[in-house]
XYZ file of C-alpha atoms in Angstrom:
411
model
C -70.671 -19.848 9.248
C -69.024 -17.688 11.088
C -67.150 -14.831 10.004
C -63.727 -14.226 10.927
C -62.258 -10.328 11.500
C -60.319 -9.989 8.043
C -56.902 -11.997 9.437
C -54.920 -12.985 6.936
C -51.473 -14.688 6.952
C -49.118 -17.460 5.121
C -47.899 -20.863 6.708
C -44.550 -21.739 5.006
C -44.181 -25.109 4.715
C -41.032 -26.710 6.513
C -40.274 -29.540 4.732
C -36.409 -30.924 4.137
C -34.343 -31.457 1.323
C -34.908 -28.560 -1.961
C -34.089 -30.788 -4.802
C -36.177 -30.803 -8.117
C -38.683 -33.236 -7.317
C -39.605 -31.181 -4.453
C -43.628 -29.842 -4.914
C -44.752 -26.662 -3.228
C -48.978 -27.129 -3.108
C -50.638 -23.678 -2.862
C -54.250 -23.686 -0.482
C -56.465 -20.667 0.015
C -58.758 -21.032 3.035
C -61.579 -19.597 4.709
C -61.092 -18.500 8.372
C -63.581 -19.965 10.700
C -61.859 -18.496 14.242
C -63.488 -15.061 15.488
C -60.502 -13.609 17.168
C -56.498 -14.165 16.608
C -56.530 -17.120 19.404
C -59.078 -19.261 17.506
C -58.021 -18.423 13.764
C -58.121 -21.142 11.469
C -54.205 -20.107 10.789
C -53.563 -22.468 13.598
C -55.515 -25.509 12.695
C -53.961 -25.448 9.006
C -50.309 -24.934 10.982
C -50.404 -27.891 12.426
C -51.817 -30.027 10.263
C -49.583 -28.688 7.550
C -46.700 -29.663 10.137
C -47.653 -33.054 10.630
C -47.998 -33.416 6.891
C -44.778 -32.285 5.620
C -43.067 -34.268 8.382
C -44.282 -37.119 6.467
C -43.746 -36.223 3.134
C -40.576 -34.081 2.915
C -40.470 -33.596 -0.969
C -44.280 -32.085 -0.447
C -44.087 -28.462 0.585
C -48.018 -26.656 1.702
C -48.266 -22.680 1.621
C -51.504 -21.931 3.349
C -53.141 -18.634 3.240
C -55.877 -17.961 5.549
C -58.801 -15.057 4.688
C -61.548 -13.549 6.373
C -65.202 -15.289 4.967
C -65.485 -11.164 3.690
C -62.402 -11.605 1.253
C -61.936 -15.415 0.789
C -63.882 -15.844 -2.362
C -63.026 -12.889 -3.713
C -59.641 -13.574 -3.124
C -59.651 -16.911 -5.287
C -61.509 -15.395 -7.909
C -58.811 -12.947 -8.579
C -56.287 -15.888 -8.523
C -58.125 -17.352 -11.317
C -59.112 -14.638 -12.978
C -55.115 -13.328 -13.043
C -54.482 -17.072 -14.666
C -51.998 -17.882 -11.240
C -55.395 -20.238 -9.366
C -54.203 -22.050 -6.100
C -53.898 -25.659 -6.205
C -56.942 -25.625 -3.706
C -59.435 -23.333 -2.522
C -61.443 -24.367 0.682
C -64.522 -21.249 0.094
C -67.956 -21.542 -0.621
C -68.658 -22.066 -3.438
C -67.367 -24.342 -6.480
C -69.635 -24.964 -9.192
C -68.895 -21.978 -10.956
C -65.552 -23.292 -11.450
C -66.047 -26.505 -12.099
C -68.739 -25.512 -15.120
C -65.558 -23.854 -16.510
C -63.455 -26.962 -16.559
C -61.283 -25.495 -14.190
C -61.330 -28.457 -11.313
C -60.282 -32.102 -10.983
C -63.101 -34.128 -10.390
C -63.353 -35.511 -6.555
C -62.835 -39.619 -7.740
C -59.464 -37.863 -9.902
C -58.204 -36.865 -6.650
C -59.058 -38.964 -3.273
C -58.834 -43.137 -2.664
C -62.487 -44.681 -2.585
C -62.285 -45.176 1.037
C -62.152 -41.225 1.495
C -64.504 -40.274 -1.031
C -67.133 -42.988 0.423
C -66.944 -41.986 3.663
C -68.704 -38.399 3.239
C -71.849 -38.163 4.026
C -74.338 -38.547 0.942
C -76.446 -35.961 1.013
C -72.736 -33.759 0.652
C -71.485 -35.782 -1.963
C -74.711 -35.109 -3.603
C -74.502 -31.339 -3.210
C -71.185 -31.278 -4.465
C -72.039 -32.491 -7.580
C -72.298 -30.930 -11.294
C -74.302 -32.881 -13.682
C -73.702 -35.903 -11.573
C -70.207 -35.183 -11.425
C -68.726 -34.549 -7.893
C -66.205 -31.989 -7.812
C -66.747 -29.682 -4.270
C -65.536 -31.785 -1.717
C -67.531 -31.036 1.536
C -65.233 -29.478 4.190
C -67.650 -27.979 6.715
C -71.332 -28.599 7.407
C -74.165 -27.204 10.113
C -77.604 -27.269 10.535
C -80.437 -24.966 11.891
C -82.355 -25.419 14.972
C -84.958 -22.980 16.776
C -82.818 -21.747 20.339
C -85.545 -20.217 23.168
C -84.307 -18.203 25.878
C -85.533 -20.140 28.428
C -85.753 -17.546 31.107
C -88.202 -15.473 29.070
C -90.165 -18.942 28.769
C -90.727 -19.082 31.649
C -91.477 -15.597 32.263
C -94.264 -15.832 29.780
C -95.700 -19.397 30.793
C -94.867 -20.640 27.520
C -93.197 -23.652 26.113
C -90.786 -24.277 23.405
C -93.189 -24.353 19.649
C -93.664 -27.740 17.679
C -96.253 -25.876 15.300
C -96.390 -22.403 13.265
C -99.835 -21.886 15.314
C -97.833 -22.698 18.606
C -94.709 -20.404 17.367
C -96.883 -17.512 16.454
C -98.750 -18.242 20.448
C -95.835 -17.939 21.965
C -94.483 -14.702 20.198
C -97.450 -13.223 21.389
C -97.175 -13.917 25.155
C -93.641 -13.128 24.813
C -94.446 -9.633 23.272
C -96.828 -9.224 25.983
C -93.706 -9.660 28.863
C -92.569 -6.906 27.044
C -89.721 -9.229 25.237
C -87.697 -6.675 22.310
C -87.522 -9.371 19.629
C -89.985 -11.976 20.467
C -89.399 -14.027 17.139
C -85.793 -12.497 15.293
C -86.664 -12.803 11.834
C -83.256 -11.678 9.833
C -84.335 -11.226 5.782
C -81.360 -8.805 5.935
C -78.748 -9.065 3.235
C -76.401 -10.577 5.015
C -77.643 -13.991 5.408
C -81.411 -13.446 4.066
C -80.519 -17.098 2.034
C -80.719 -19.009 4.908
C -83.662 -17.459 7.058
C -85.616 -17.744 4.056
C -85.158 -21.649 3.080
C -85.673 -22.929 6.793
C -89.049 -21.183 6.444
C -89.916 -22.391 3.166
C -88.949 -26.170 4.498
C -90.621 -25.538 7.158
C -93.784 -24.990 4.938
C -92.951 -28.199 2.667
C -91.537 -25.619 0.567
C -88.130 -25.146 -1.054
C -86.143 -23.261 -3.430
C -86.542 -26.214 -5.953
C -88.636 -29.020 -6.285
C -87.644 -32.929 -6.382
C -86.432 -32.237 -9.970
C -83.931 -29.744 -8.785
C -85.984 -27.097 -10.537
C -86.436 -23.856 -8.971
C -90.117 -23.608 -7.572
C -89.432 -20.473 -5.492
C -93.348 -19.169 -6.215
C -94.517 -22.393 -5.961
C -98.179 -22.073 -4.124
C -96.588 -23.417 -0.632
C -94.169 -20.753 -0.655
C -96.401 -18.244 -1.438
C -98.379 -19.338 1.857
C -95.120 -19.644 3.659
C -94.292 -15.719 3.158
C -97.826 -14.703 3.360
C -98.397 -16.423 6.955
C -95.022 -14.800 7.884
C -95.999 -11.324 6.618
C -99.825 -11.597 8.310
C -99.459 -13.623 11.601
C -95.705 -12.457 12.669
C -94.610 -9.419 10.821
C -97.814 -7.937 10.428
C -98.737 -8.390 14.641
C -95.381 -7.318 15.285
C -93.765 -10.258 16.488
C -90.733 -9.973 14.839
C -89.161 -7.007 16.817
C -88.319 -2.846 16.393
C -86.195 -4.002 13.145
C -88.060 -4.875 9.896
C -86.840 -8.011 8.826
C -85.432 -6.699 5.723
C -82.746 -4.665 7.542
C -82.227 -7.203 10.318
C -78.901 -9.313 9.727
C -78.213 -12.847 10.889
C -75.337 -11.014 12.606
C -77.453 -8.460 14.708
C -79.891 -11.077 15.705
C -77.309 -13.557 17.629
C -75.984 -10.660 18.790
C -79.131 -9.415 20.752
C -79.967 -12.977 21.507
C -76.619 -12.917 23.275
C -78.024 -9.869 24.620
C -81.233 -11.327 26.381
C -83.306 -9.636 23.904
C -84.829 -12.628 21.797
C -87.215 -14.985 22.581
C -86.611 -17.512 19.760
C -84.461 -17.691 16.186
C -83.397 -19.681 13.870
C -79.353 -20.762 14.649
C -76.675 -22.980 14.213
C -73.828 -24.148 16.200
C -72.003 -20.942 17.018
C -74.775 -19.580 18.727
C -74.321 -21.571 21.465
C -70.559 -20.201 22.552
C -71.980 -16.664 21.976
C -75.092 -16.752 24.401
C -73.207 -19.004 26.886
C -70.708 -16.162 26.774
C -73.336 -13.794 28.334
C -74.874 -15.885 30.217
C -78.333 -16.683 28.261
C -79.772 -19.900 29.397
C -81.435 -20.932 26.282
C -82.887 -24.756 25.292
C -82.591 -26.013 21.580
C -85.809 -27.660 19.614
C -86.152 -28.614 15.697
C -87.849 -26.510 13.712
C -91.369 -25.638 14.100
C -93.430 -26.618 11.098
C -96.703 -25.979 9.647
C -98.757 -28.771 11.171
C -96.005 -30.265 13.291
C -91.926 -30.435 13.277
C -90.804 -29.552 10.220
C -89.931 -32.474 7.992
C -86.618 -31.436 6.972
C -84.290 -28.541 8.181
C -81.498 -26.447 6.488
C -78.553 -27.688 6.065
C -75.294 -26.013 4.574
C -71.553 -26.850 3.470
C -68.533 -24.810 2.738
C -66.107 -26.479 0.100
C -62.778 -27.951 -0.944
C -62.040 -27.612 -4.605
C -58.668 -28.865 -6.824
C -58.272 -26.803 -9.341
C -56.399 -28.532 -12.454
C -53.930 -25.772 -14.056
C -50.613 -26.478 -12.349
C -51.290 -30.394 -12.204
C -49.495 -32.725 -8.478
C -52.642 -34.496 -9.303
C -51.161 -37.175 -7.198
C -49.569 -34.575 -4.676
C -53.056 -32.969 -4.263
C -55.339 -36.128 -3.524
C -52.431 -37.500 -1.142
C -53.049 -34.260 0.853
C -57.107 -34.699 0.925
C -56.681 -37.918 2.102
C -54.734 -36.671 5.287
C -57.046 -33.509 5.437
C -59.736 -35.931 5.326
C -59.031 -38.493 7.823
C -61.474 -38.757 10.659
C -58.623 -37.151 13.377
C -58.663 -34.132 11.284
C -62.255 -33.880 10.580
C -62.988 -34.558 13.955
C -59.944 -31.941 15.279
C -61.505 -29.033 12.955
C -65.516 -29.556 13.841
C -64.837 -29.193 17.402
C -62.763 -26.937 17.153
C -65.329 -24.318 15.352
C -68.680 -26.051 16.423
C -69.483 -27.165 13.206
C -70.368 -30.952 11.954
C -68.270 -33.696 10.228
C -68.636 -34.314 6.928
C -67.897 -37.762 7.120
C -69.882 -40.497 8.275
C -66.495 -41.991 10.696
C -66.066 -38.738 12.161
C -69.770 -38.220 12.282
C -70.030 -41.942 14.346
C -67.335 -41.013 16.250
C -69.040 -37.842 17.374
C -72.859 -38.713 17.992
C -70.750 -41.521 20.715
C -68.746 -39.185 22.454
C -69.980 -37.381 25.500
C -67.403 -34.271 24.363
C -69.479 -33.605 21.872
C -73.213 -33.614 23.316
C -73.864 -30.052 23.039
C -73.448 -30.372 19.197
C -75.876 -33.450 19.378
C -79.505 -31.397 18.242
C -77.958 -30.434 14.715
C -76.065 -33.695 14.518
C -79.691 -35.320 14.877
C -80.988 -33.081 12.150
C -78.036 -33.316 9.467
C -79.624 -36.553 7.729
C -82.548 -34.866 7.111
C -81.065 -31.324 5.831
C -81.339 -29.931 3.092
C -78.580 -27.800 1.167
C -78.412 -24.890 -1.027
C -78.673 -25.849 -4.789
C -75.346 -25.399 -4.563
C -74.951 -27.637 -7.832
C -76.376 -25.297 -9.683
C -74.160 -22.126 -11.011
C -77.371 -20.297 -11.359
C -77.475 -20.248 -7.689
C -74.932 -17.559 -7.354
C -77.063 -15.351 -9.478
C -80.313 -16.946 -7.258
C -78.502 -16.163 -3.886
C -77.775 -12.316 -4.906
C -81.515 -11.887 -5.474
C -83.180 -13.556 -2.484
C -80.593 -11.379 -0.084
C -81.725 -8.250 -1.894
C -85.358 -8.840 -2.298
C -87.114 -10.580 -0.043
C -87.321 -8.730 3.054
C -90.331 -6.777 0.763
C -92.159 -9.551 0.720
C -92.485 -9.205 4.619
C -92.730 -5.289 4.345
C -96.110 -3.786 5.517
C -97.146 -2.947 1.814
C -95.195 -6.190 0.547
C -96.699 -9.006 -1.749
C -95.149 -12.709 -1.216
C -96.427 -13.150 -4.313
C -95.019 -10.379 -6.322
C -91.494 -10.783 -4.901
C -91.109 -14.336 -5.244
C -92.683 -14.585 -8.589
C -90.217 -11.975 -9.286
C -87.367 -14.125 -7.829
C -88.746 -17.094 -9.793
C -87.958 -15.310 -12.791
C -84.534 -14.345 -11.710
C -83.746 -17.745 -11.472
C -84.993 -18.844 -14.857
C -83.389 -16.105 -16.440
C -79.905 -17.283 -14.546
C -80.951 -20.779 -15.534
C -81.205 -20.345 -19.426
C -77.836 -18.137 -19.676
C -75.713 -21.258 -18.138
């Protein structure tokens, strides 16, 4: 997701009348805009305006927060004992471990809840119990600068083999990053599960148990470490200091022959100019099977009660105008199956098309899991060694393994 530049601000509701009955709902929300023009301040405005001219005895006080301070920001609220009536962040299972949220079928009609897409609902659930209502989903996809392509004969990679080819011609053109390979802390979490899907890998296994040494991730890292890393594919920055960040950034620049990105990559190189193409990600023997997908969330929390109040709201946040008015406004994918019909049959939309094509087959964070927090920490920190000249794949994601089933037994 993108992060926004620390704007903050409060939309005062402007609904009539002041009598008793009168409910003032309190959201905290993430800002997906990168400059004042876009901020998400102005999405929430307006929908907040058409909403209160509906329901006058329903007030809506939205603050907006940079991604840096959002979470943060709603943790303090809860920790202080004074939480929001929603939070649209992250993360939720945390809270909803603690008791702390209305469950999802408490809140919206069936129609609404229905109509997200499953593998969401899914995601948002705690011991089978939905309670993070999807608000924002993307997927991965590998982007090629074409004109370097072309410059080194090459065409885009279905394969690892055919990825690791084409690094090497593109090295050979003289191309600064030919693969970008960001294990930085920033966004290491990501990087890192498209590469262990890619490998028929994953941070769990079909149980939903963490398998991060499992023996195919082990070869996933080890392949990475010998045939990229190792040849110096992957560019003047080691991996483990290379953020997400820094790696669009000198994509933007011209300076990257293929990465990993999602949706906002797009505005960014056609910004500057980069003609780039779009391909799913190259897997071991062949496009990889499934591809990384990832949510941000809307969560209820219980202690000041509208029950009623709040789901009315979701329904009209959720309705496919909205969903569809916020995805395009940000590049990012509906989290509903009506706005997600309505989307794959519009021509507006045809640039986001590649990641719509891959979203049934993502997978998310174990998100469900409040170990993952603890899980999440670890990966950003650690496993750029694993890629690191006198790094073992083994060694650092046995010892991640073991951070997770130390996180999993104190839940």
């Amino acid at each position: 997701m993108v992060s926004a530049l620390g704007l903050t601000g409060v939309l005062g509701g402007c609904g009539v009348g002041g009598g008793s009955s009168d409910v003032t709902l309190r959201l905290v929300a993430a800002d997906y805009g990168d400059s004042a023009a876009n901020s998400s301040e102005k999405y929430w405005a307006d929908l907040v305006e058409r909403y209160e001219a509906e329901h006058p005895d329903v007030k809506i006080d939205v603050s907006v927060h940079s991604w840096s301070d959002v979470d943060r920001k709603v943790r303090e609220m809860v920790d202080a004992g004074d939480p929001p009536d929603l939070a649209q962040i992250g993360a939720y299972a945390d809270y909803a471990a603690a008791g702390k949220l209305y469950k999802a079928g408490d809140l919206l009609s069936i129609p609404v809840q229905a109509d997200f897409l499953s593998q969401l609902s899914t995601a948002g659930e705690v011991n089978s119990v939905q309670y993070g209502m999807p608000f924002a989903s993307s997927t991965r996809v590998l982007f090629y600068n074409k004109e370097l392509f072309a410059e080194a004969g090459i065409t885009p990679p279905k394969t690892w083999e055919e990825l690791a080819a084409g690094a090497e011609a593109l090295k050979a053109e003289g191309v600064k990053y030919p693969y970008a390979l960001p294990l930085g802390p920033e966004e290491a979490q990501a990087e890192t599960m498209q590469w262990l899907l890619s490998g028929e890998g994953g941070y769990t296994d079909i149980t939903g148990t963490y398998s991060i040494d499992s023996v195919q991730n082990v070869q996933t890292f080890t392949w990475l470490k010998d045939e990229l890393v190792g040849k110096g594919l992957t560019g003047p920055v080691a991996p483990g200091k290379l953020d997400r960040a820094a790696a669009f950034a000198a994509f933007a620049a011209g300076d990257v022959g293929m990465l990993n990105g999602h949706p906002s990559l797009m505005g960014m190189a056609e910004k500057k100019g980069v003609k780039f193409g779009m391909v799913p990600t190259p897997g071991v023997d062949g496009e990889s099977p499934s591809t990384l997908g990832v949510a941000d969330w809307m969560m209820a929390f219980n202690q000041n009660g509208h029950r009623d109040q709040v789901g009315d709201f979701l329904d009209f946040v959720y309705s496919e105008e909205n969903v569809l008015d916020f995805s395009r406004e940000y590049n990012l994918l509906p989290v509903t199956n009506s706005a997600s019909r309505a989307m794959a049959a519009s021509d507006e939309d045809k640039d986001l098309k590649p990641f719509l094509d891959q979203l049934p087959a993502s997978e998310l964070y174990p998100v469900g899991n409040t170990s993952w927090a603890a899980v999440n920490a670890a990966v950003k920190k650690q496993i750029g060694k694993a890629v690191a000249p006198n790094g073992s794949p083994e060694g650092v994601l046995g010892g991640l393994q073991a951070t997770a089933t130390r996180a999993e037994s104190a839940e």
